[in-house]
Amino acid sequence: MTRSFAPPPEPGREGLPASYEPVSVGRIKTTRYLREALTASTGPAVLLLRGEVGSGRTALLDGLAAQLRSLGRPVLQTACLPGHHLTPCLLGRRLVAALAGPGAAAPPEHGAGARPAPDPQRPRPEPRTPGAEALFGALDAALRALGPVMVLVDDAQHADPESVSVLRRLTSRHTGLRLVLGVAPVRCGWPVEQQDERAALEPLSGDPGVETVDVQPLTADDLARILATRLRAVPDEGLVTELHRLSGGNPAAAQAAVGQAESDAIRVLIGHAHLATGARIPVLPNEDRFIQTLRGLGDVPWRVAKALTLVEHMAPLTVELIATATGLSRGEVREALDRLTHFGFVRGPEDAARDRTWSFRVPLVARSVQARLGPYERRVTSATVVRALWLRSTDEAEDAWAGRDGRDRAAYRACLADRIVDAGTMVDRDRAARELFAAAAELRTTHRRRASAWLGAAVERSDDPAPAVPVVLTHASDAIRAGDDEAVEATVHTLVRAQARADVPADRALAAIAIARTAAAGDLAGLCAHYRAQLAATGTGAAVLAVLAASLLGRWSEALGLIERGGLDQEHQDPDRAFVTVVRETARAMCGDPAELYRGLREPPALSPVLSALYGPLGSTLVRCEALLALGDLRGLTACLRRHGLTADRLPRHDVFLEQFLRGAWSEAMENGRRLLVDSAPAGRAPVNSLLHGRMSCILLAQGWPARARTVLGLARSAGGPVSCPPAAEEAAIHRFHHRAPKVREVLRRGLAEAAAGDRVRGTGPLWSALAVQEAADGHPEAALTCLEELRRVGGAADDVGRLLHLRTRLEAAALCVPLRRHLPDVSSDGPEAVGLARHLGQPYELAVTLLLAATAAPGTGAGRRQLLWEAYEHFGRLDALLWRHRARLAMKDAGVPVPGPRDAAREMELLVARMVAEGLSNRQLATSLDVSETSVSSRLNRMFRRTEIRSRVELATAVVTGAPAFLPRG
C-alpha cells in the first residue's frame, strides 16, 4: 500500500515578505518533508510526488534538488516526455549515461536537469533496445562506482515501465539510492488517441516501500503572499478571494489569472491591490497548457466540456441536458464526463461530498471554455436548460441546481436568468419576461450589471413594458448611488426603450439621471453645459433641473436664488417640490445656517421623480443625511436614521465611508475608501462629492503615511468634477508635517480664494483654523486673531461642530503664540468647554485631538492633565493613529507623565519609522518631522534591522508595503 502525505500550509518568516523564502510559497513544508524523508536512513526508497497540471510540481522538484545539493548530496535530475514510454528502457539508458560521469550525463536534448520542450516531437522507437536485465547490470555497476545518489524524475507518468521496474529493484540492493518520481494525472503534449493508456507506474502499484506525497492546492493565504510579492502591495481580501476561486488553488491557473487581469482588472492604490468591481478577466489563450491539454482529450470530451460550463452543479439533470444539447447519447456523455474527471478537469459527484455534482475544478478553465462556445451552441444549450427547469417546480429546480444543502439560491436564479437571455426567442417570451423582471428586482444589488442585461432583455420580450418602468428606475438609482456607470448606461437605454413603447412619462427622471451621471464622471464642463441649458429653457421642470445642476456644482447661493426667484418651493402641484425643499435646506446649511435643515429632519420623508431617480426609496431622507455628513454631525445623522428606521449600511458607499470616519472605524473606512477610489466612483451628489479624498488623506497622515496622503489628494485634483469642500486643509496638514510653513500659507490662502470665488462658506472653517494656527506658530498674533474672527463668522457658533473647531483653534493658537493670549483673555475656559463638546459629539478622533490640546494648554502636571493625556493616547491607539500617538508621547514626556506600556510604545515608534522609511523619507526628514534627533532615528533603524534580519532600507520598504507580519498594527 502506498501512503499519502498532505502537509499543512506553512507560516511565513516574521518580518520578511514571501520573496525571501528559498522555495515557492505554499511548498516549503512539502519540500522540507521530502528532504527529511530522503536524507533519513529509515526513509522510503521511492517517493511519488503527485500533482495535477500547473500544481507547481516541477518548481518543487527544482527547489528540492537545490536544497539537496546545498547539503552535499549527489543529485541526478531529469524529466520524461510524452511518448517516452514507447521506447523500452529509455529512461534507464539515460540514467546510465548520466551516472557514467561529468560530461556524459545524457544526450544533449534530454540532459540531466533539462526541461522538456513546450511541444516535443514524438520520439521514434529504436529498432533494438537492451533488455531489462542488461539495463539492471549497467545501472548496478554505475551505482556501485558512484555511491549514494538521489534520482529525481519529473513527469514520470511518461516513463517506460521497464526502467521504473529496474529502478525499484535497485533501491532494494542499494540503500543509498533514493528515487523521487513526479507524476501528473494528466498527460500533456500529446492527444490521448496517440498514447498508450497503460499506467507507466504500474510496477509500483501496491508496493509498501513507496510513499505518495500529494502537492496540495495553494491556500488563500499562500496566494495572498504571492500577490503581495508580485504586486509590491497588500492584496485586498476580495482580490485574494476571487483569484483563489478562479484558480481553484492551482498555481499555474493563479499565475494565469493574475497575468491576464493585472493590466486592467487589478489596480494598485496607496499600498493595496484591488480587483476592480465588475472587471472582466480575460480568458485563457489557445496556447495555454490547460486549453491545449483539454483539447487534446478529443472532440467528444471537448464538446461535453463546453456544454458543462452552462449546466454545472445540476447533477440530476447534467447528463440529460448535455445529451439533448449536443446530440450525443447519454452513454457517450457519461463516458466523456468520467474522462474529464479522470484527467483532473472536473469534479465528479463522488469527489464532491457537498455538491454531489459535476463541476470544473478550476473555474478559470470553465470560463475560458465557455468563451469558446459558438452563438448557436450557447442558444441551444441554454434553451434546453431553461425548458428542463420550467418543467419542474421552482423548489425542485432550485434543489437540482443548488443542492439540497441550501447553498446560495441566488446563484440558481442568476444563472437561470443568464440562460434565459442566452436562449433568446427559443423559449416562451412572456414567461421569460416575467422571470427576468423578477430576477432583476430580487438581485439588483448583488448582481447589478447582470441585472441590467436582464432588464434590457425583459423589456424586449414584454408586450407591455409599462410595469417595468419603476423597476428600471429603481435599478438606475441603485447604480447611480454605487457609482456603476456601466450599469447606469445600460439601464438608461432600457428605460428609453420602455418609455417609447409604453408612453410612460419619465423625461424629468431621465434628464436628472443624465445630469447625475455627468457629475459622477467628474465632467465639470459637461455639468456646466447642463446647467446653462436648463437655465435657458422654460418651465418648472427645467428650473428644477437647473437647481439640481447648481447643487452638484456646489453653487449653493445660485441654487437658493433659483428657488426663491421661481417660487419653486411654493409650487404645490409640482411633483418635485420635495426635492426643491431639501436642496434649499442643504444650500442654507452650506451657506452657514443649518437651522432649517435641523427643522426639516423632523418632517416625514417626501418623494419626487427626481428624488426617486437619484436616491431611490430613501429620497429626501438620504439628502438630509448627506448634509449632516458634510456638517460632520454624527449624532444628528444617527438620530435621523433611527427616526426613519434605517441603519448606516443602507446609505450609499460614499456616505458609509464618511459615517465610518466620524465613528472612528478607520480600518473599515479605509477599506471602503480604497474600493471607491479603485472603482473610480466619485459621488455624483453634493455636498458629499468632494469629502472622500480629504478624509482619507487625514487618516493616512495620522497613521504615518504622508506620501500616500499626498497621493490621495493628487487623485482628487486629477479626478476633476465639482468640489463642494476643497481638501486644502488636508494638503496644508501634510506641508505642516514636513515643516513647510510658506507652503502651508500658500495652500490655505488658495483654498480660501477658490471658496470665495464659488461663494462657498461651509468647508472653509478648517481652512481658517489651520491658517490661524500657522500664523500663531510664525509669531503673527494680529493675523492669527483675524483668522479666528473669520472662523467664528463662518460657523463658529452655528452648531456644535463649528463651535468645537473654534474653541480648539483658540487653544492651539494661544499655546503657540504667547502675545496672542492678551487678545484672548477667556482662553483658560476653552479647554474644559471644548472637551465637553467633543464628548457630546461622540467622534473618537475629534475627542482625542481635543483632549491632547486641552492637556497641552492646561497648567501644571496635575492628575487632571495626566488623565487627559492618557485618554487621548488610548483613543489614538484604537485608530492606529501612530503619528498622533507619537505626539501624545512627546506631550507626556514634557509633562512628566509616564507612557503606558513602554514596550508597546517602542514597537509603535519602530512601526511609525518603518512606514515613513517606506514612504521615502531620509533620516534627517524623519527627525525633523517627528521632532526627534537623527541619532535616535538611526539607532531605532539599527535595532529594527537586527530584530527582523532585514539588511537595508530597500528590504525594509518591501516588507512594509507587502504587509509582512512584523509591520502590521496590533489589533
Coordinates of C-alpha atoms in Angstrom, one line a residue, residues 35 75 81 107 161 235 311 387 428 463 466 574 579 682 733 741 765 777 795 847 899 910 953 959:
R35 CA 14.2 16.5 2.1
V75 CA 21.6 14.6 -7.2
L81 CA 8.4 13.5 -22.3
P107 CA 22.0 13.1 -24.7
P161 CA 7.6 0.6 -17.2
P235 CA -3.7 42.4 -1.7
V311 CA -25.1 23.3 -16.7
R387 CA -37.1 24.3 -20.7
D428 CA -41.6 31.4 -24.3
D463 CA -45.7 43.1 -24.7
A466 CA -45.1 49.9 -18.6
D574 CA -45.2 70.2 -8.9
F579 CA -36.7 67.8 -3.9
P682 CA -16.8 59.7 -7.3
A733 CA -1.6 69.5 7.1
A741 CA 5.4 77.0 6.6
G765 CA -13.8 76.6 8.7
A777 CA 3.2 79.5 15.1
G795 CA -19.7 78.8 11.6
L847 CA -12.3 63.8 21.0
V899 CA 3.8 56.4 29.0
E910 CA 9.5 51.4 15.2
R953 CA 16.1 50.3 3.7
A959 CA 8.5 44.3 3.9

